[in-house]
Short mmCIF file of C-alpha atoms in Angstrom, two decimals:
data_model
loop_
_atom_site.label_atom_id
_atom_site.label_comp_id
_atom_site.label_asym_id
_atom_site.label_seq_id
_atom_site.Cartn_x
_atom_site.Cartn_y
_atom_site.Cartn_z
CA UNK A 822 0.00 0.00 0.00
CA UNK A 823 1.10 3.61 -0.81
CA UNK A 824 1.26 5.87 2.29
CA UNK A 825 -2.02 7.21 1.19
CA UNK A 826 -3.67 3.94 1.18
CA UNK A 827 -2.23 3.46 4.49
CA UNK A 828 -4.03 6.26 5.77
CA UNK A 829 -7.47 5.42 4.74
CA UNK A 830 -6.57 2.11 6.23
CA UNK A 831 -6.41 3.40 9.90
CA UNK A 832 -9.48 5.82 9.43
CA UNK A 833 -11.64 3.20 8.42
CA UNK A 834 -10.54 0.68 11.14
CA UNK A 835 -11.16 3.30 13.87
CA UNK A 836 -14.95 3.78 13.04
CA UNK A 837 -15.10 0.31 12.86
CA UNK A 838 -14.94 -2.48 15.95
CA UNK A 839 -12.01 -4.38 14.90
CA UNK A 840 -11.86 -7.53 16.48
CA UNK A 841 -8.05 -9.76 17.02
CA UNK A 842 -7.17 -12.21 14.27
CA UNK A 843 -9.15 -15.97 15.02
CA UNK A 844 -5.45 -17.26 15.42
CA UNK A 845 -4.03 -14.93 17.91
CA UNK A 846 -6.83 -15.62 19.89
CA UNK A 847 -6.13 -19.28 19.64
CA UNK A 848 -2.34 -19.26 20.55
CA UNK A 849 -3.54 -16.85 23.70
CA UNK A 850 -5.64 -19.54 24.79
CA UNK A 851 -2.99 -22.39 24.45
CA UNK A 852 -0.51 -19.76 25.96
CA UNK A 853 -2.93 -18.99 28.88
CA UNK A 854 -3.72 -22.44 29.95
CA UNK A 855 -0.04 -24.13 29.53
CA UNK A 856 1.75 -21.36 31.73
CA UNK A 857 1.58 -22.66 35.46
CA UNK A 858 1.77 -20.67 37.25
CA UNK A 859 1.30 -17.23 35.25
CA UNK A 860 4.81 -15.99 34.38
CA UNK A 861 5.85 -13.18 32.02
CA UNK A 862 5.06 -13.62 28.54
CA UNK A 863 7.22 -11.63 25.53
CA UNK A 864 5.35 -11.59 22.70
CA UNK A 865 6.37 -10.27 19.02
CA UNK A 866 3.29 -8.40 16.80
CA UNK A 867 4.82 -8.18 13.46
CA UNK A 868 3.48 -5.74 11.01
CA UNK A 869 1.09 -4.68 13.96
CA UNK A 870 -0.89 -2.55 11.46
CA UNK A 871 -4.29 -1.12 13.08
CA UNK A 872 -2.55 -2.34 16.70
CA UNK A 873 -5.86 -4.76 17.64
CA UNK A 874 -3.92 -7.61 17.86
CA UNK A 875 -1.06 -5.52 19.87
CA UNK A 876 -3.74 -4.27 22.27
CA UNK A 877 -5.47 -8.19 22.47
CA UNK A 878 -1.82 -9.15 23.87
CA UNK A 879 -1.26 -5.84 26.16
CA UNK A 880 -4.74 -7.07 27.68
CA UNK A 881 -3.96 -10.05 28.54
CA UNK A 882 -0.90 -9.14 30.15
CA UNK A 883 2.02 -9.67 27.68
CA UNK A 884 5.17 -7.64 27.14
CA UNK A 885 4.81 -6.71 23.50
CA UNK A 886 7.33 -5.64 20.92
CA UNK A 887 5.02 -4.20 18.31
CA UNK A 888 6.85 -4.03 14.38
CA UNK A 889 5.89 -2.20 11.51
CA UNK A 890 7.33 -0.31 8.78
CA UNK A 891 4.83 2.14 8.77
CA UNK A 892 4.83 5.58 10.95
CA UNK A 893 1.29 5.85 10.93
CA UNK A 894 0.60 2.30 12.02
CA UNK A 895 3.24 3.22 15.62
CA UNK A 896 1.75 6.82 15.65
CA UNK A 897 -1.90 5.31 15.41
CA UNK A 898 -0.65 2.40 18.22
CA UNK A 899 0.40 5.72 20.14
CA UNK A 900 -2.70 7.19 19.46
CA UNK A 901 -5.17 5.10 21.08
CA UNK A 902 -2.77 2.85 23.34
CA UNK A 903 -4.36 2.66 27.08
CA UNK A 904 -1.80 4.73 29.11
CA UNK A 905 -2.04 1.94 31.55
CA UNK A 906 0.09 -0.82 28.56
CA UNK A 907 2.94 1.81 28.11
CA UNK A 908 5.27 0.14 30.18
CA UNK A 909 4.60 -3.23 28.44
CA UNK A 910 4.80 -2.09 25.10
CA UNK A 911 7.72 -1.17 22.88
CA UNK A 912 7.62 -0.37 19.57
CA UNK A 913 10.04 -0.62 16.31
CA UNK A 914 10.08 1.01 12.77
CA UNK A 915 11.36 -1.26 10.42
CA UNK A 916 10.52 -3.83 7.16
CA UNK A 917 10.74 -7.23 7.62
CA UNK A 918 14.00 -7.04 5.40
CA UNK A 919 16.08 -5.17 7.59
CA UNK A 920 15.47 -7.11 10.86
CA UNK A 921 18.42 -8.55 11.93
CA UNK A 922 17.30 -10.32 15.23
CA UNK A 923 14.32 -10.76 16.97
CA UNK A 924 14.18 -11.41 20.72
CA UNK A 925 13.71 -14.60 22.56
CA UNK A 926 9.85 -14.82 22.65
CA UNK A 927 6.69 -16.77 23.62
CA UNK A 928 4.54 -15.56 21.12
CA UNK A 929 5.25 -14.55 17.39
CA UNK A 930 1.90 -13.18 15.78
CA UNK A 931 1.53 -12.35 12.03
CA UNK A 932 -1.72 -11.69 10.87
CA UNK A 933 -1.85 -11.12 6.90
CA UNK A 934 1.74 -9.21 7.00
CA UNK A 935 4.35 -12.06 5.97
CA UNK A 936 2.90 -12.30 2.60
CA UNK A 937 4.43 -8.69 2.24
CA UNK A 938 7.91 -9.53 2.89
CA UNK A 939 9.17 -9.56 -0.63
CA UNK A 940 10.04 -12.99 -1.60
CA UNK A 941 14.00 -12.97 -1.80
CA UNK A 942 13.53 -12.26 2.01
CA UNK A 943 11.12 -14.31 2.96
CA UNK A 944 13.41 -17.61 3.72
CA UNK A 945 16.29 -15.77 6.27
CA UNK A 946 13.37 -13.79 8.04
CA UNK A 947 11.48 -16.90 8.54
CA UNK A 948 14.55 -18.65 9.63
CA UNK A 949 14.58 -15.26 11.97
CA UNK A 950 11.14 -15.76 13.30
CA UNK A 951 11.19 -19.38 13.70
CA UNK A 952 15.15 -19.21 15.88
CA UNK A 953 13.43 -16.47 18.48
CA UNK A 954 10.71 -18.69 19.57
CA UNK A 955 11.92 -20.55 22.89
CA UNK A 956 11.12 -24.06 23.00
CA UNK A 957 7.22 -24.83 24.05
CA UNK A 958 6.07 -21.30 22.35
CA UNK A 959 3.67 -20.29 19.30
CA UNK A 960 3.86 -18.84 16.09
CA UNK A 961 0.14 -17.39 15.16
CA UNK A 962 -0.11 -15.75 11.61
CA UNK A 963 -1.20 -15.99 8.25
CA UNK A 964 0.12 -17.18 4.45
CA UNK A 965 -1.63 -16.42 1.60
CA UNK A 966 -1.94 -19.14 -1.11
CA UNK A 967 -1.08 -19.73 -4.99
CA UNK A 968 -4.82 -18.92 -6.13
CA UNK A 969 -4.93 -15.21 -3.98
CA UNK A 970 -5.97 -12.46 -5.61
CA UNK A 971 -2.46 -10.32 -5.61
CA UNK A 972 -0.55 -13.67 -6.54
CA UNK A 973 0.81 -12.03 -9.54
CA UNK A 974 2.43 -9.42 -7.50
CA UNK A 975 6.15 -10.35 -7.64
CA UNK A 976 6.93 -8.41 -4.78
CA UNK A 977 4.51 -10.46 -2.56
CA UNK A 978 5.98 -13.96 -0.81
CA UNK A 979 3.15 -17.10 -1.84
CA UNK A 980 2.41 -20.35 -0.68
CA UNK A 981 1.24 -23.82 -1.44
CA UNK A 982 -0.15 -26.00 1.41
CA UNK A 983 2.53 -28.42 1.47
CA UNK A 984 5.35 -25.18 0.96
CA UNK A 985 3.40 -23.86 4.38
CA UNK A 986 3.40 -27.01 5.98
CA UNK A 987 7.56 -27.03 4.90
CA UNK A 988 7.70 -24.17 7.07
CA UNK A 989 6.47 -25.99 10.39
CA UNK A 990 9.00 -28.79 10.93
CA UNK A 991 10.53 -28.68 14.40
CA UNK A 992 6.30 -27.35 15.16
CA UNK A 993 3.05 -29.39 16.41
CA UNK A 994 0.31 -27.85 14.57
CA UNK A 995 -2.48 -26.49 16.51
CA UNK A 996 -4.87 -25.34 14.31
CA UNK A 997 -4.16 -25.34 10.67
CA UNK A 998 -7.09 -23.78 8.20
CA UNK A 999 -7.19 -23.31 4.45
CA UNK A 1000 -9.62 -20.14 2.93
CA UNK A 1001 -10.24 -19.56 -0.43
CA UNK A 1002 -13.08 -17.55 -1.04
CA UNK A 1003 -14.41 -14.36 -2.49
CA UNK A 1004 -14.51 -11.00 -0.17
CA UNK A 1005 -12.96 -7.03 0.76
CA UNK A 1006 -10.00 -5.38 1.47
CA UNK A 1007 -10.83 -3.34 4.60
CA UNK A 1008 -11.22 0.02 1.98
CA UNK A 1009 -13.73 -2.28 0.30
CA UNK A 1010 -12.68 -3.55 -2.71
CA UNK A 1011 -13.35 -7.14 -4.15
CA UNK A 1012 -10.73 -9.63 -3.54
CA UNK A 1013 -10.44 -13.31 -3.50
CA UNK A 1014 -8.48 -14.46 -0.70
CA UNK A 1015 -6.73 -18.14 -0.02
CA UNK A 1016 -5.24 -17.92 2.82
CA UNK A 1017 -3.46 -20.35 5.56
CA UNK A 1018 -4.52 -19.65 9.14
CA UNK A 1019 -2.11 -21.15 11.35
CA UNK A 1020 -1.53 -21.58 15.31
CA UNK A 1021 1.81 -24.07 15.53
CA UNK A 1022 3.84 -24.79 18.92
CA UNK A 1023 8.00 -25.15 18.37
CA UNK A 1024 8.88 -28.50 19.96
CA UNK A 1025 10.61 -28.43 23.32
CA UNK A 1026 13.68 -29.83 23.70
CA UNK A 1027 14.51 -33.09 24.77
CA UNK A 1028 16.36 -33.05 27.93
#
């Protein structure tokens, strides 16, 4: 999206009631009831966007480093951010491309932003993602399949089921769902989406 289009992005989503993604949800659940007792959960938003999924996590408790590469995805985080979350929030400007590290987490959550990591990328910033997660943790996030929509954008990463499912080894799969189906872009426009919803857990370590 141009900068723009960005814009008109974050107006529309504060008139509406944007809900969290099904899958971050799901991982908070797992999260939630395999953490006895309660201990301090880091958590990773990538492309954080609108910030509802940022906000889901500050709720529940989580120390969240929120990434985007847009300023008016932080400044709208800023913007409507509960002063009460400040201390448990930190934020960083930056594309997926120029990450370099990621910290030891709990919880990475992508919802419908890795597909815009441009595909000569995409393999050392999933090996990126994949190395922060500790042992026991989640990944929660989308992929968006071969018969999408904006497949023929070359600039967008794609996947097939079984290229997805690649992804995962050295994960248990906790939910894994397949979409393909006619709908909108949040500005409304007519899209088919196939996308991959997945919640997966990195195996623990044998001792």
């Amino acid at each position: 999206m141009e900068n723009t289009e960005w814009k008109g992005h974050y107006n529309k989503l504060e008139k509406s009631c944007a809900l969290p993604s099904t899958t971050l949800c799901k991982a908070i659940q797992l999260i939630n009831e395999g953490f006895d007792p309660p201990q301090e959960i880091q958590a990773v938003d990538l492309g954080c966007g609108n910030g509802v999924d940022t906000a889901a996590m500050l709720q529940e408790g989580y120390h969240v480093l929120a990434i985007d590469k847009e300023p008016d995805a932080l400044r709208h985080i800023a913007k409507t951010l509960a002063p009460r979350y400040s201390g448990k929030l930190r934020v960083l400007l930056s594309p997926f491309e120029d990450l370099d590290e990621l910290p030891a987490n709990n919880l990475v959550n992508a919802s419908f932003c890795l597909p815009f990591c441009p595909p000569d990328h995409f393999a050392p910033f999933w090996s990126l993602i994949s190395q922060s997660i500790l042992p026991g943790r989640y990944f929660s996030g989308h992929f968006f399949g071969p018969r999408d929509s904006w497949s023929s954008n070359t600039q967008m990463t794609f996947h097939t089921k079984q290229a997805v499912e690649a992804l995962f080894r050295g994960f248990q799969l906790s939910y894994f769902e397949e979409t393909a189906k006619n709908g909108k872009t949040i500005s409304g426009k007519d899209k088919f989406w196939h996308v991959f919803h997945v919640v997966a857990q990195k195996e623990k370590v044998l001792e």
